Every structure is written in structure tokens, then in C-alpha cells.
mmCIF file of C-alpha atoms and ligand atoms in Angstrom:
data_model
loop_
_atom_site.group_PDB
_atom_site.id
_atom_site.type_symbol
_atom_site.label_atom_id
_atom_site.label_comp_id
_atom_site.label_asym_id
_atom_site.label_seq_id
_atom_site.Cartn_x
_atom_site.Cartn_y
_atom_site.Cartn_z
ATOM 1 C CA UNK U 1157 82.562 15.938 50.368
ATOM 2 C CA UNK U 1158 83.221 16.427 53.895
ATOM 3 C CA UNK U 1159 81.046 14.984 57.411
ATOM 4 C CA UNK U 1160 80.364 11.724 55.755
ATOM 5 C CA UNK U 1161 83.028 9.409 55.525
ATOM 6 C CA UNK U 1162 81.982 5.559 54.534
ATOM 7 C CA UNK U 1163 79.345 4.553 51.845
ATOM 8 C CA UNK U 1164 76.008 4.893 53.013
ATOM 9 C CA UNK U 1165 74.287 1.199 52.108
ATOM 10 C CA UNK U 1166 70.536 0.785 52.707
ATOM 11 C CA UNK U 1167 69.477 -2.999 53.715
ATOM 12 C CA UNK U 1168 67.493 -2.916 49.980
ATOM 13 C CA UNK U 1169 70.630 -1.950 48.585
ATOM 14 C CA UNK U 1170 72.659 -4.234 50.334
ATOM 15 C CA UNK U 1171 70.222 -7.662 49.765
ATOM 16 C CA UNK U 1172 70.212 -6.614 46.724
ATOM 17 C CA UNK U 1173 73.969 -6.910 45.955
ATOM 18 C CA UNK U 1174 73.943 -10.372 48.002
ATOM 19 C CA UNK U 1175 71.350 -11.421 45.154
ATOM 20 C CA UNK U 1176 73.618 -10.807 42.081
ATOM 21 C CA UNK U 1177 76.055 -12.747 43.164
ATOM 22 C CA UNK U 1178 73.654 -15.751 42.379
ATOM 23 C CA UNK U 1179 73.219 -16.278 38.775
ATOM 24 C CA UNK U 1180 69.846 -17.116 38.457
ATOM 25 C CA UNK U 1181 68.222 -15.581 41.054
ATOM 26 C CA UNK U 1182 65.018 -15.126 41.120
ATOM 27 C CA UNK U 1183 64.647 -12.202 43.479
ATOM 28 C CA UNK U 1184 62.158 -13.852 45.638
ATOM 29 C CA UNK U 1185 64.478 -14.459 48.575
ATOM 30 C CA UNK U 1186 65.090 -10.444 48.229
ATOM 31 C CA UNK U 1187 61.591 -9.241 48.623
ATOM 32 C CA UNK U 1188 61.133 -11.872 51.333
ATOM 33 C CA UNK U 1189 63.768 -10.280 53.348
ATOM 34 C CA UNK U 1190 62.831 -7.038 52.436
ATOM 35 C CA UNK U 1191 59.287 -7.647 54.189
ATOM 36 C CA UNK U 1192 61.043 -8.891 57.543
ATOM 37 C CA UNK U 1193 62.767 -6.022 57.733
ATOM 38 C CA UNK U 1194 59.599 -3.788 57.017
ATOM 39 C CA UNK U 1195 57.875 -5.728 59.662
ATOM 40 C CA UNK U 1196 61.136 -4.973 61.957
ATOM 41 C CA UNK U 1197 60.775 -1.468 61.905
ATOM 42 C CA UNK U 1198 57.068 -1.372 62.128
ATOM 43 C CA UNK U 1199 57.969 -3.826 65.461
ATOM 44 C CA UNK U 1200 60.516 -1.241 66.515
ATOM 45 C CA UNK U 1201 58.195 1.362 66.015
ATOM 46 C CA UNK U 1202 55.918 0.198 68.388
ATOM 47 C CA UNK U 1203 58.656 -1.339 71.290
ATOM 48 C CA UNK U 1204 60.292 2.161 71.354
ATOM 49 C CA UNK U 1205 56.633 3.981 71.576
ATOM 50 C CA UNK U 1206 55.623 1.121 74.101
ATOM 51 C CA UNK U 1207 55.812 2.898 77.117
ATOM 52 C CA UNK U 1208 53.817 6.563 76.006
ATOM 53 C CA UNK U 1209 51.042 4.549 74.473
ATOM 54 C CA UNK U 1210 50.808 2.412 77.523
ATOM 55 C CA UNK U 1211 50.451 -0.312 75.650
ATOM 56 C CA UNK U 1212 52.227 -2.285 78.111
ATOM 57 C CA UNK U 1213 51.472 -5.176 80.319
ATOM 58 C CA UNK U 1214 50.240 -8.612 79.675
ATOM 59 C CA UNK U 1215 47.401 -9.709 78.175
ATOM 60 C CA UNK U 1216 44.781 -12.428 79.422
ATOM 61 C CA UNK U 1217 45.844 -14.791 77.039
ATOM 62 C CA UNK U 1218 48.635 -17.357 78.019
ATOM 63 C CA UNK U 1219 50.918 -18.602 74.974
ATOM 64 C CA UNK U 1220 51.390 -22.221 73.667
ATOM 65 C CA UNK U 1221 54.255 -22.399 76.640
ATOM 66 C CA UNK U 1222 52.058 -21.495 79.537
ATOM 67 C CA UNK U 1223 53.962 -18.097 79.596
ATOM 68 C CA UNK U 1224 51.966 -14.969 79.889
ATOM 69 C CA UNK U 1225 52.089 -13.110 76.581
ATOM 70 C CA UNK U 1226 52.422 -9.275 76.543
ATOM 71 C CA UNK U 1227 50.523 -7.230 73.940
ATOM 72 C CA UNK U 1228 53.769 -6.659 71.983
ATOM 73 C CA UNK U 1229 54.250 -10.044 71.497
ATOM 74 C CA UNK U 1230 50.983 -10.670 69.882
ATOM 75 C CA UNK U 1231 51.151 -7.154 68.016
ATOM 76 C CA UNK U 1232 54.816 -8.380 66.529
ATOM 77 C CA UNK U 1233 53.379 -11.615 65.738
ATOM 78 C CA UNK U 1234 50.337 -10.740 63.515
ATOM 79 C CA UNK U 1235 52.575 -8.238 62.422
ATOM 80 C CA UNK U 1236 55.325 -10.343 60.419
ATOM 81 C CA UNK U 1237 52.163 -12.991 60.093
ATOM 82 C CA UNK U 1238 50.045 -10.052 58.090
ATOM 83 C CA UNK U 1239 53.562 -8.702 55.736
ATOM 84 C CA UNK U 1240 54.076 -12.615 54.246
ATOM 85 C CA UNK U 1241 50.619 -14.350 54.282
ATOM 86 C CA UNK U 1242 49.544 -12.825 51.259
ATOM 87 C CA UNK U 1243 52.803 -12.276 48.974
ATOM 88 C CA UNK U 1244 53.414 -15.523 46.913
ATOM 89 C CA UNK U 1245 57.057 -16.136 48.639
ATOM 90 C CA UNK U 1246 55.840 -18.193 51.430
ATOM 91 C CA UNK U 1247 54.056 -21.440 52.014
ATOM 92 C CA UNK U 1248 53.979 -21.603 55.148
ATOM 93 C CA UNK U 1249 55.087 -19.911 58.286
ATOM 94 C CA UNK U 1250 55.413 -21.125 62.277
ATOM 95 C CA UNK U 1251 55.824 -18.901 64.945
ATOM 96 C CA UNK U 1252 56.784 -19.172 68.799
ATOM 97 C CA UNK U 1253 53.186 -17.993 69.728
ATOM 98 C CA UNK U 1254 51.489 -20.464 68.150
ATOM 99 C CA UNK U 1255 50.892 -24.486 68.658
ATOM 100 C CA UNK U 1256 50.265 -24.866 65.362
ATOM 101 C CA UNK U 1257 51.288 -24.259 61.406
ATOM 102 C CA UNK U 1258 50.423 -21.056 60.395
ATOM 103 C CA UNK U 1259 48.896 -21.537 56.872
ATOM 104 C CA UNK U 1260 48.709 -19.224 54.018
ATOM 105 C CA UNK U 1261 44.525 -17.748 53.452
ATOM 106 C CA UNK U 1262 42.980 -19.759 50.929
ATOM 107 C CA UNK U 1263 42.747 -16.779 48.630
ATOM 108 C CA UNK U 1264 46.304 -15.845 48.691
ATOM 109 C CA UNK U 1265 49.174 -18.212 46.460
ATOM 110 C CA UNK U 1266 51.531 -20.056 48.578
ATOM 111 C CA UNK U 1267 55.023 -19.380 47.865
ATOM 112 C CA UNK U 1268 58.593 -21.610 48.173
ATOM 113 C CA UNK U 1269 59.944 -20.421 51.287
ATOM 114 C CA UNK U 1270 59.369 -21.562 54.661
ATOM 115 C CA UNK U 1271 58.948 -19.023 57.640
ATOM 116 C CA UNK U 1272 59.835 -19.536 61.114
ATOM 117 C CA UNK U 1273 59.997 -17.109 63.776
ATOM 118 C CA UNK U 1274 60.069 -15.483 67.332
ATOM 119 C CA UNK U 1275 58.068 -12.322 67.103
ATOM 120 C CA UNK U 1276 59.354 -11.202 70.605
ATOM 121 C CA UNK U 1277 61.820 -12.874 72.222
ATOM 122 C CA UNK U 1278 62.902 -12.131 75.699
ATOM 123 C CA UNK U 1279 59.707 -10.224 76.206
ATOM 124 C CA UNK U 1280 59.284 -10.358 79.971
ATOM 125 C CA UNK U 1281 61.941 -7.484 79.739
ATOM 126 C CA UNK U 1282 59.386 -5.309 78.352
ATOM 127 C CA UNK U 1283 58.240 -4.060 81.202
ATOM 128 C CA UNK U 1284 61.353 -3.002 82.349
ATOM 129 C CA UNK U 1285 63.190 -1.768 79.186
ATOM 130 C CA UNK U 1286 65.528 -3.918 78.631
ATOM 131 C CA UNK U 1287 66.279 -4.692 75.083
ATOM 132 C CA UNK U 1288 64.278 -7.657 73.212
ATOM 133 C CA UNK U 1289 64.820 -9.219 69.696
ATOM 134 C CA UNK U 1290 62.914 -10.782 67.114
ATOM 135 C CA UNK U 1291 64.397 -13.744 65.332
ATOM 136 C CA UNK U 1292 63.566 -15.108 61.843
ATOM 137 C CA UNK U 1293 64.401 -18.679 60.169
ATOM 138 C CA UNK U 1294 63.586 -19.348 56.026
ATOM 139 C CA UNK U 1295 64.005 -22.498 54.099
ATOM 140 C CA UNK U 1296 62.846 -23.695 50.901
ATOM 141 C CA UNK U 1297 59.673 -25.852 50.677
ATOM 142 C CA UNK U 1298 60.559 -29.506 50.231
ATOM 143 C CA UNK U 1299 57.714 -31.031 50.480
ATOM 144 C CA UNK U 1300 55.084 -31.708 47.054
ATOM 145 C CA UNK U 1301 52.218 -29.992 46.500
ATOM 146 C CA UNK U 1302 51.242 -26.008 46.853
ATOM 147 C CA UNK U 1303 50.448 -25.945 50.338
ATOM 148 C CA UNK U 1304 53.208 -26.179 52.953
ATOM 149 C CA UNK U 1305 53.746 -28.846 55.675
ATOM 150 C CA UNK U 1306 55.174 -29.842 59.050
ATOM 151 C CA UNK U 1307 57.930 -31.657 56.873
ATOM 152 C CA UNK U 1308 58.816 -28.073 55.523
ATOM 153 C CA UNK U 1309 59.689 -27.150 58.888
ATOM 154 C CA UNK U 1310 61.207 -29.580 60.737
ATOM 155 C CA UNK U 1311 64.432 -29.105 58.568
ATOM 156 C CA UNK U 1312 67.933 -29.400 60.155
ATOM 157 C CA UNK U 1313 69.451 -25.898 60.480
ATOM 158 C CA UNK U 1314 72.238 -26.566 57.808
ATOM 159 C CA UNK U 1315 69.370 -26.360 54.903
ATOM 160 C CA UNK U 1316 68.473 -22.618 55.893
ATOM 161 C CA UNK U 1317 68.921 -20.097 53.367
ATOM 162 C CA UNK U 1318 68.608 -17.682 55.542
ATOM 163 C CA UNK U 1319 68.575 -16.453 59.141
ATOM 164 C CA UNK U 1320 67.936 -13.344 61.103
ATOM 165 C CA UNK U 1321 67.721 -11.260 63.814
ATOM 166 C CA UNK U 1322 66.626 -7.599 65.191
ATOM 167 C CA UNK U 1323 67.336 -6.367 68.413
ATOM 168 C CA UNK U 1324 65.518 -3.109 69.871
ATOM 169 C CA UNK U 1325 68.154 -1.654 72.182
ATOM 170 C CA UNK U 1326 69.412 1.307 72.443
ATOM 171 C CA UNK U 1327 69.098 1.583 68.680
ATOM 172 C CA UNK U 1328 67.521 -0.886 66.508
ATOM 173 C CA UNK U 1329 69.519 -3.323 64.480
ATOM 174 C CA UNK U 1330 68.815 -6.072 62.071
ATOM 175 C CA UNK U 1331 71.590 -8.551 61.322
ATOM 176 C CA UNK U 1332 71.134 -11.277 58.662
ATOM 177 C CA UNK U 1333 72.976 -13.972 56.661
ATOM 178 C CA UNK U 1334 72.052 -15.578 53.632
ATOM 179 C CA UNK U 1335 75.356 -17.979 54.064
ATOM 180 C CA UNK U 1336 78.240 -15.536 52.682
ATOM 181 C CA UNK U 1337 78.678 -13.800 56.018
ATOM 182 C CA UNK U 1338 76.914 -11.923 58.732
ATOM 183 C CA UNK U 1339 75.963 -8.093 58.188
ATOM 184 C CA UNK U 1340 74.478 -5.808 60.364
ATOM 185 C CA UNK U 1341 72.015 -2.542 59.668
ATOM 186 C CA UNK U 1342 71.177 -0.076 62.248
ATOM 187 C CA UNK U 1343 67.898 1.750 61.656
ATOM 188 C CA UNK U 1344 67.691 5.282 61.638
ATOM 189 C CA UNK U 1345 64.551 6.253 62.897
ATOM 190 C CA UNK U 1346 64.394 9.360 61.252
ATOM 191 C CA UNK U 1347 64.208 8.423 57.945
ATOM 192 C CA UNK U 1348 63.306 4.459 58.595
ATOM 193 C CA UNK U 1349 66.181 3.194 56.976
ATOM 194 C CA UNK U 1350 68.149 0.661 57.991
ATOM 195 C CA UNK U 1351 71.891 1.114 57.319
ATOM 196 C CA UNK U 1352 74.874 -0.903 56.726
ATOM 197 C CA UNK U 1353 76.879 -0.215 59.809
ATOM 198 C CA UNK U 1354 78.241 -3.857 60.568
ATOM 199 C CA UNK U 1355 79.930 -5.326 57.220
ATOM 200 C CA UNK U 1356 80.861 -9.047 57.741
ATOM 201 C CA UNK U 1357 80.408 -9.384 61.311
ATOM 202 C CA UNK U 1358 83.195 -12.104 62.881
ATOM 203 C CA UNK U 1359 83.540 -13.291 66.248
ATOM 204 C CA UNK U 1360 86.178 -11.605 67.899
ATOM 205 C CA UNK U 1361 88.437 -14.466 69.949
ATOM 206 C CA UNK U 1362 89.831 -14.901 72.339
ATOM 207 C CA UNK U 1363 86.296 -14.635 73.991
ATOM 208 C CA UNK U 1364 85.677 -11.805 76.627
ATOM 209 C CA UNK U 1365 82.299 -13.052 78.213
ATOM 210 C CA UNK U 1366 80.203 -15.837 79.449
ATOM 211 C CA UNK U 1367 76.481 -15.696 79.972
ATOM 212 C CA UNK U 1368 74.583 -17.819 81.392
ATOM 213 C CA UNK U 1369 71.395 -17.850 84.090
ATOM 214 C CA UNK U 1370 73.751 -18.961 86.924
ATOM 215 C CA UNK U 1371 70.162 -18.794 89.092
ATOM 216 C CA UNK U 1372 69.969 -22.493 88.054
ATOM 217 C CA UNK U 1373 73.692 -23.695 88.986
ATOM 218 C CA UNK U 1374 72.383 -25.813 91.786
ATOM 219 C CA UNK U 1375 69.996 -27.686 88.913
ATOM 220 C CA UNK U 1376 73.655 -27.812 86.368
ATOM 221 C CA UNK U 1377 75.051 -31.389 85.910
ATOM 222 C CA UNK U 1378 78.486 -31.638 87.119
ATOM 223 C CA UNK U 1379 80.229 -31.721 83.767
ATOM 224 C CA UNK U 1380 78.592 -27.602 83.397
ATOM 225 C CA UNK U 1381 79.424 -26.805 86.831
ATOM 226 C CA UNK U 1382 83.121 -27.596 85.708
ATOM 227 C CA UNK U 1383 83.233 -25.797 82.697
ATOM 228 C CA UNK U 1384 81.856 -22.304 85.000
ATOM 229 C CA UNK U 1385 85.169 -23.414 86.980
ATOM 230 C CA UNK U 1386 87.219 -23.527 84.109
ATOM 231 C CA UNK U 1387 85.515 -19.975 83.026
ATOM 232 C CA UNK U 1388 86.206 -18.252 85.365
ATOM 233 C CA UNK U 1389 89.933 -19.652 85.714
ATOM 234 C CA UNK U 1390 89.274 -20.681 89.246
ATOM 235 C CA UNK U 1391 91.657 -23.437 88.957
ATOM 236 C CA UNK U 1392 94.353 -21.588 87.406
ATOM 237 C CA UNK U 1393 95.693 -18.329 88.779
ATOM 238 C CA UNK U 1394 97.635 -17.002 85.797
ATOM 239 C CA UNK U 1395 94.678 -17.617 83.542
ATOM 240 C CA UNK U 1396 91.936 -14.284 82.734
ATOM 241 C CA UNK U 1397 88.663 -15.216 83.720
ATOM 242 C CA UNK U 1398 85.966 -14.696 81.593
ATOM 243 C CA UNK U 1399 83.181 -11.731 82.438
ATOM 244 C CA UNK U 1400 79.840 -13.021 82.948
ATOM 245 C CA UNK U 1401 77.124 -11.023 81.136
ATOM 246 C CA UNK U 1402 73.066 -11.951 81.235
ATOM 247 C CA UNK U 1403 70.382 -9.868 80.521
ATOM 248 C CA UNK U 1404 68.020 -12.508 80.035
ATOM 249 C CA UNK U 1405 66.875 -11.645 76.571
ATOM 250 C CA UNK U 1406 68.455 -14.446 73.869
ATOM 251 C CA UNK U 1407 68.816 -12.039 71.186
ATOM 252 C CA UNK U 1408 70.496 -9.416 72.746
ATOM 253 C CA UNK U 1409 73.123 -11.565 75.017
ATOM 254 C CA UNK U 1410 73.760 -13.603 71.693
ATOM 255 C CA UNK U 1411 74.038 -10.127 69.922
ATOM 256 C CA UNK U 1412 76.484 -8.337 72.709
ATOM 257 C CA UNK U 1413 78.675 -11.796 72.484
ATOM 258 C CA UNK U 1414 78.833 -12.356 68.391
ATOM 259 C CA UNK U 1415 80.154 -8.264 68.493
ATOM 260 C CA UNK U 1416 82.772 -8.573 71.787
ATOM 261 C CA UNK U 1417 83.335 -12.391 71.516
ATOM 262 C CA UNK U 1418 82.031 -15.303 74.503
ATOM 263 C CA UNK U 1419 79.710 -17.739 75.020
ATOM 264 C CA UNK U 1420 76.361 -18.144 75.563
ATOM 265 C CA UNK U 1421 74.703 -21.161 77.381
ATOM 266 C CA UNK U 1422 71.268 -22.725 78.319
ATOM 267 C CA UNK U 1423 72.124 -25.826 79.285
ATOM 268 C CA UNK U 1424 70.149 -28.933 79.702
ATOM 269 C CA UNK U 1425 70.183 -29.781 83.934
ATOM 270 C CA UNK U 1426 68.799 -32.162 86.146
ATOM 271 C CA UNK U 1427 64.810 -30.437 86.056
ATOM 272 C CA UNK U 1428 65.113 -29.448 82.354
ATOM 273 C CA UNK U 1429 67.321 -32.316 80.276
ATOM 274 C CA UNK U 1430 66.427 -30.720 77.418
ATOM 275 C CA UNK U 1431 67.222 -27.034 77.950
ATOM 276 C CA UNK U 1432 64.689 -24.279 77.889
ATOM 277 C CA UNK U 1433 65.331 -23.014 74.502
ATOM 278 C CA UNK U 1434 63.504 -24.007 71.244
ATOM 279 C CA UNK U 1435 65.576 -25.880 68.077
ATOM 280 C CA UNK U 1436 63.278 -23.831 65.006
ATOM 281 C CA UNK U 1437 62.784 -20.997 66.458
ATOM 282 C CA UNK U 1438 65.784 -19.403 68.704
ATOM 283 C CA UNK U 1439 68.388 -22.055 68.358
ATOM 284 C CA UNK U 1440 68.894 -22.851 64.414
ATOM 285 C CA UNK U 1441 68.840 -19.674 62.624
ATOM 286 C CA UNK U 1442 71.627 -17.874 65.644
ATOM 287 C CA UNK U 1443 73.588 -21.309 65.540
ATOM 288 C CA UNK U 1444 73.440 -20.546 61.337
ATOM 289 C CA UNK U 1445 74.615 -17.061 62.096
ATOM 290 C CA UNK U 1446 77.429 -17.944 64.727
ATOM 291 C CA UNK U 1447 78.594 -20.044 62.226
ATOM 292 C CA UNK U 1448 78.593 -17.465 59.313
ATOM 293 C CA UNK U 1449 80.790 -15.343 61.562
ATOM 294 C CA UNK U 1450 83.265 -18.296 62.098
ATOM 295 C CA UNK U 1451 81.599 -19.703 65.624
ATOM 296 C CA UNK U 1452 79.454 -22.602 66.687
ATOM 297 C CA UNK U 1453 76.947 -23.643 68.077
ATOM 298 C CA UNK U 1454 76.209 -27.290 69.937
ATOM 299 C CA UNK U 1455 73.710 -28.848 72.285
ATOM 300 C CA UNK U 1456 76.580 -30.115 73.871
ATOM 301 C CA UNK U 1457 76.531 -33.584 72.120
ATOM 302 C CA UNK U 1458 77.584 -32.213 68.386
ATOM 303 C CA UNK U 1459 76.529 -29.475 65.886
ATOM 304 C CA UNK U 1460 73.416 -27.997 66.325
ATOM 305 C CA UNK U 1461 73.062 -27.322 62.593
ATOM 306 C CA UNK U 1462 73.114 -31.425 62.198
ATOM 307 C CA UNK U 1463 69.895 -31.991 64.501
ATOM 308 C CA UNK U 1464 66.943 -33.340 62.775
ATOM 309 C CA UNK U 1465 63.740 -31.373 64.361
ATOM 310 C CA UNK U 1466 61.117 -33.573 65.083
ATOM 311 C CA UNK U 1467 58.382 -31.369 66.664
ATOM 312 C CA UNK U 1468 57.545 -27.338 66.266
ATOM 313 C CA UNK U 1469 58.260 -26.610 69.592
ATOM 314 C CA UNK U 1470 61.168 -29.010 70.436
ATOM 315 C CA UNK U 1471 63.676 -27.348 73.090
ATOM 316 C CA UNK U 1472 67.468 -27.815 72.771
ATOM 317 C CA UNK U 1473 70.361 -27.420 75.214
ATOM 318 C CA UNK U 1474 71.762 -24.077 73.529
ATOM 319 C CA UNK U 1475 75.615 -23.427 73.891
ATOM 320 C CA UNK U 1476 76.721 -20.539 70.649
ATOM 321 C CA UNK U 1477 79.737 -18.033 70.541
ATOM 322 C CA UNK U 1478 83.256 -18.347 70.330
ATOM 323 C CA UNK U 1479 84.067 -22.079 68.203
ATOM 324 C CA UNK U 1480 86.989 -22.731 71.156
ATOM 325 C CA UNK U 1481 84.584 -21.970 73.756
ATOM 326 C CA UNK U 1482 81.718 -24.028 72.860
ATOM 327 C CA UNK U 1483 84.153 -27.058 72.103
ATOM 328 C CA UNK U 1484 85.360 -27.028 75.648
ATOM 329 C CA UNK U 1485 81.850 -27.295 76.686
ATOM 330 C CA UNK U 1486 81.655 -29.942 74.962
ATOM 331 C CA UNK U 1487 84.811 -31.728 75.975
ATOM 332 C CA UNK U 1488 83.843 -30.695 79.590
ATOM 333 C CA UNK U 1489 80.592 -33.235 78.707
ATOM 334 C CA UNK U 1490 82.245 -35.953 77.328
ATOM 335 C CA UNK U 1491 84.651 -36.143 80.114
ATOM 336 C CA UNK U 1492 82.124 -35.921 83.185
ATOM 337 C CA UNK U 1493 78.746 -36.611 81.595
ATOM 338 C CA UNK U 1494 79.117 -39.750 79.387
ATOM 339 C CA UNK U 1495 75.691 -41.449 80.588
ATOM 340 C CA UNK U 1496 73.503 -38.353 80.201
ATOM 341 C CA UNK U 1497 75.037 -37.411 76.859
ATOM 342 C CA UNK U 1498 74.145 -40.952 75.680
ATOM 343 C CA UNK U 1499 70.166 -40.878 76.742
ATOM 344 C CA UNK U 1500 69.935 -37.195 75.818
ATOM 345 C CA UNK U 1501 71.214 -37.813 71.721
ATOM 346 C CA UNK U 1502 69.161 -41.337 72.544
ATOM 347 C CA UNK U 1503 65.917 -38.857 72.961
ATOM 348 C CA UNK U 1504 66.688 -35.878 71.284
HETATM 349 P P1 LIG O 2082 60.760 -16.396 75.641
HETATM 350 O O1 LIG O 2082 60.827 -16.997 74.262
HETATM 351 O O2 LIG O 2082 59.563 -16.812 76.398
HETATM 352 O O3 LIG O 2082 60.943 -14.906 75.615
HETATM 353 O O4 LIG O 2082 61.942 -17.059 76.496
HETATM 354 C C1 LIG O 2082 63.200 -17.093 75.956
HETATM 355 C C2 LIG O 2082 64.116 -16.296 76.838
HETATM 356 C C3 LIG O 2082 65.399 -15.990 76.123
HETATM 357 O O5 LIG O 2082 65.363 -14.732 75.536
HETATM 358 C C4 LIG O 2082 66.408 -16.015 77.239
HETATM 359 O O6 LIG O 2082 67.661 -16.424 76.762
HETATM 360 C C5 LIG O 2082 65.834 -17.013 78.190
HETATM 361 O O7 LIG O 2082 64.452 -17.082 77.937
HETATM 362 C C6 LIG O 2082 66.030 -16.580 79.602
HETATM 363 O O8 LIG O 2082 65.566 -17.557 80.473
HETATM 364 P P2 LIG O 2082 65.845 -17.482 82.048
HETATM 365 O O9 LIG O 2082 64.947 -16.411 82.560
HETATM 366 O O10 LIG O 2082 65.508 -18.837 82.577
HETATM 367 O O11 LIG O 2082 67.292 -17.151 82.221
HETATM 368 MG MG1 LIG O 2083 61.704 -17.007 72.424
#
């Protein structure tokens, strides 16, 4: 055979051969994360179309955040809400867009896993076509009885089974890990598969990039504004800087950094302690995934896997990439930010 020259390996194909290596699997997990990445391409069907059908521009409606919601976001939402309420594999689901649980119908059988997710992340970039990203989260049910709970959700990141993401760039790709590595599919539209084109995905080090919105420096705490010093080697000569990269869109800085190798930061600052980024929703299942392909993630304080949620839509200070990179932030803290380390992990 000529023209072809790897294996081609569907998603279904590939979940698939993650689930035999678990004697005793059920399959559930499987069809689970077969439906997410159904409801991916039937999200990436729509982003890609977004602009001929003129379905863009916001809606009235403003979401749980105060931020104006575009149409996609609400399509993508109802979307992956409609392909798991009515399956049996899920209890219970909580999404960005909404203040609330989102509870199974009454006449559909909960399930044991747990959803959590971002329909459309990074979605003021619609309008301008810049790439966006969905983000999923699943754990198992913990607490008793059929229906699921608050309890179910508010789980620290190091009890997910599973974590992923899709990002509608230039081509769409979904990248997952059920903890034994990161892999990542790129659709091809024509056939609406999604193939294997990025087996065991590592972080390349050293690091190449740093992004960050450095619109908010004057708001950073000293302890960041040193660690964009030590960055960008402005201290030592014979040191490489790092590149900055931002697009603005979690998903696909986080995505451009886990392939090329950097760090990506929303930091808590003097206006925003906590950060601008959410623990469930953005910040546990790519901190699961940075760790899957051998990098970190921290709030600054310690693991971000370790934090015990204690509301749905809970922010974090977000720091993920490169496991050298995010420890210096870290050590950057420690050394120049001692009190507001100690009332941040005191509120957390
Ligand atoms: P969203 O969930 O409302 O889309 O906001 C999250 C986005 C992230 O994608 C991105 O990392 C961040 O907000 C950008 O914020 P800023 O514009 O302050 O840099
Ligand atoms: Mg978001």
C-alpha cells in the first residue's frame, strides 16, 4: 500500500482500546465519551458554519457571570445537555451557563457519572474567528441515592476519570485522558471522523512560551510581576526569554502550550484575589490533562488537583504548562507574597 503511511485510528476505536485495558469494564465510560465527542462535532459543525448562517452575535440573555452569551454558546450547551440527559451514564451534569445543577428528566434513568462542562469557552472570539474550545470534566457519583448531587460535583480534580477538551481552529481537535496519557484526534470533516493524529501527547520542555493577559500587569501582585521579569530573562542577559503568546481563548492557549511547551497564567491580583477562571469547569479537568502529559498545574499555593471545590462556580488563580515553569511561579510567591498566599489558601 502506498499514500498512507501510519494506522488510521478512529476516536471509537481508540476509547475502545483504552477500555480493555481495564478488566472489568463496563463500557459505560466508553459510550459516555463517545457522546462528547458526537456532541463535538455537531458543535464544530455549527462554529465552522457560524458565519454563512449568520448565526452570529449575542443574544439578549446574559449568563450566570453577567457576561453576554452568544447563540453558540447556548446552541453548544443544550447540545452536550440533550446527547447525556437521557442515556443512563449520567446523574447529573453542571455546566458554565448555568447557576444551577442540571438534573436528569424525571423519565429518563440517572446514570454513575458526573458531567461538568464549558460548552464554549473563550466565546467572545466568535465574532472575530478566533479559535474557541469546549471543555468536559466526568467523575463517578459518590453520593447515595439515584439522583445526583452538589456533593457529586464539588470533587477535587484528582478523583476525575476523565477529562477533555475540543478546540475549533483551524481544524477541529478533541484531546482526552482517561489517566494513562493524553491523545489527540483531529476531525475530518469529510467523513466526521475524528482521527488519532496526536498519540500520547507530552509537554515538550524546556518551555518556549508564556501567556498571559499582560492588560492587567498594573493589577499583578509583586511576586507575578517578578516572575514576567524572570520570563522574559530581563535580569539575565545570557538567558532566552520566553515568547509571550495570548489569544484569549483558555482552550486554545492551553492547547498551543501542552503541543510547543510554556506556561499559561491567570493569576489572582489585587481587583480579582481569586483569579478569573473557574475550579470545575476550566481549571480541573486541563490541570488533570497537564498532568497526564507530565506538567502541572497550581493556583500558586499547591496542586490544583488537591483543592476541595466548595461552590459550582468557584474561580481559581490558574497557572498550567511546563512542571518547571509553574514551580517557579510558585517559588516566585512564596518568596514575595507570603501574607497573601496565607489569606488566599485561608479562603479558598
Ligand atoms: P469565558 O468562560 O467567559 O469564555 O471566559 C474565559 C476566558 C478564557 O477562555 C480565557 O483564558 C480568559 O477568559 C480570557 O480572559 P481575559 O480577556 O481577561 O484575558
Ligand atoms: Mg469558560
Amino acid at each position: 500500500m502506498t499514500g498512507i503511511s501510519q494506522p488510521l485510528i478512529t476516536i471509537e476505536r481508540h476509547i475502545l482500546n483504552q477500555q480493555e485495558q481495564y478488566p472489568g469494564a463496563t463500557g459505560r465510560l466508553t459510550n459516555l465519551l463517545y457522546d462528547l465527542a458526537l456532541a463535538a462535532k455537531l458543535i464544530a459543525r455549527e462554529t465552522t458554519r457560524a458565519g454563512i448562517v449568520s448565526i452570529l452575535g449575542a443574544t439578549s440573555g446574559e449568563n450566570v457571570h453577567g457576561e453576554v452569551q452568544q447563540k453558540l454558546d447556548v446552541y453548544a450547551d443544550q447540545v452536550i445537555f440533550r446527547m447525556n440527559d437521557h442515556t443512563g451514564r449520567v446523574c447529573v451534569m453542571a455546566s458554565e451557563e448555568h447557576d444551577e445543577l442540571l438534573q436528569i428528566p424525571d423519565r429518563f434513568k440517572p446514570g454513575y457519572y458526573v458531567l461538568i462542562y464549558d460548552p464554549l469557552d473563550g466565546s467572545s472570539n466568535i465574532d472575530v474567528n478566533a479559535s474557541i474550545g469546549t471543555i468536559f470534566a466526568i467523575h463517578r457519583k459518590i453520593s447515595p441515592g439515584p439522583r445526583g448531587t452538589e456533593s457529586d460535583v464539588l470533587q477535587p480534580g484528582h478523583k476525575l476519570v476523565a477529562a477533555a477538551y475540543v478546540v475549533y481552529g483551524s481544524s477541529t481537535m478533541l484531546v482526552y485522558s482517561t489517566g494513562r496519557g493524553v491523545h489527540g484526534f483531529t476531525l475530518d470533516p469529510s467523513v466526521g471522523e475524528f482521527f488519532l493524529s496526536h498519540p500520547d501527547i507530552t509537554i515538550p520542555s524546556p518551555g518556549r512560551y508564556y501567556s498571559a493577559n499582560q492588560g492587567h500587569q498594573r493589577d499583578w501582585l509583586p511576586g507575578i510581576q517578578h516572575y514576567v521579569r524572570w520570563l522574559q530573562a530581563l535580569d539575565e542577559p545570557d538567558r532566552e526569554p520566553l515568547a509571550q503568546r495570548y489569544i484569549g481563548s483558555l482552550v486554545s492557549d492551553f492547547h498551543r502550550n501542552l503541543l510547543r511547551g510554556g506556561v499559561f497564567f491567570y493569576p489572582g491580583d489585587t481587583r480579582r484575589p481569586q483569579g478569573k477562571l473557574r475550579l470545575t469547569y476550566e481549571a480541573q479537568p486541563l490541570a488533570f490533562i497537564a498532568e497526564q502529559a507530565g506538567g502541572y498545574a497550581s493556583d500558586g499555593a499547591g496542586n490544583i488537583l488537591d483543592i476541595q471545590p466548595h461552590s459550582l462556580h468557584q474561580r481559581v488563580p490558574f497557572f498550567v504548562g511546563n512542571r518547571e515553569l509553574v514551580e517557579k511561579a510558585e517559588r516566585f510567591l512564596q518568596q514575595h507574597e507570603a501574607q497573601y498566599l496565607a489569606e488566599y489558601v485561608r479562603t479558598r
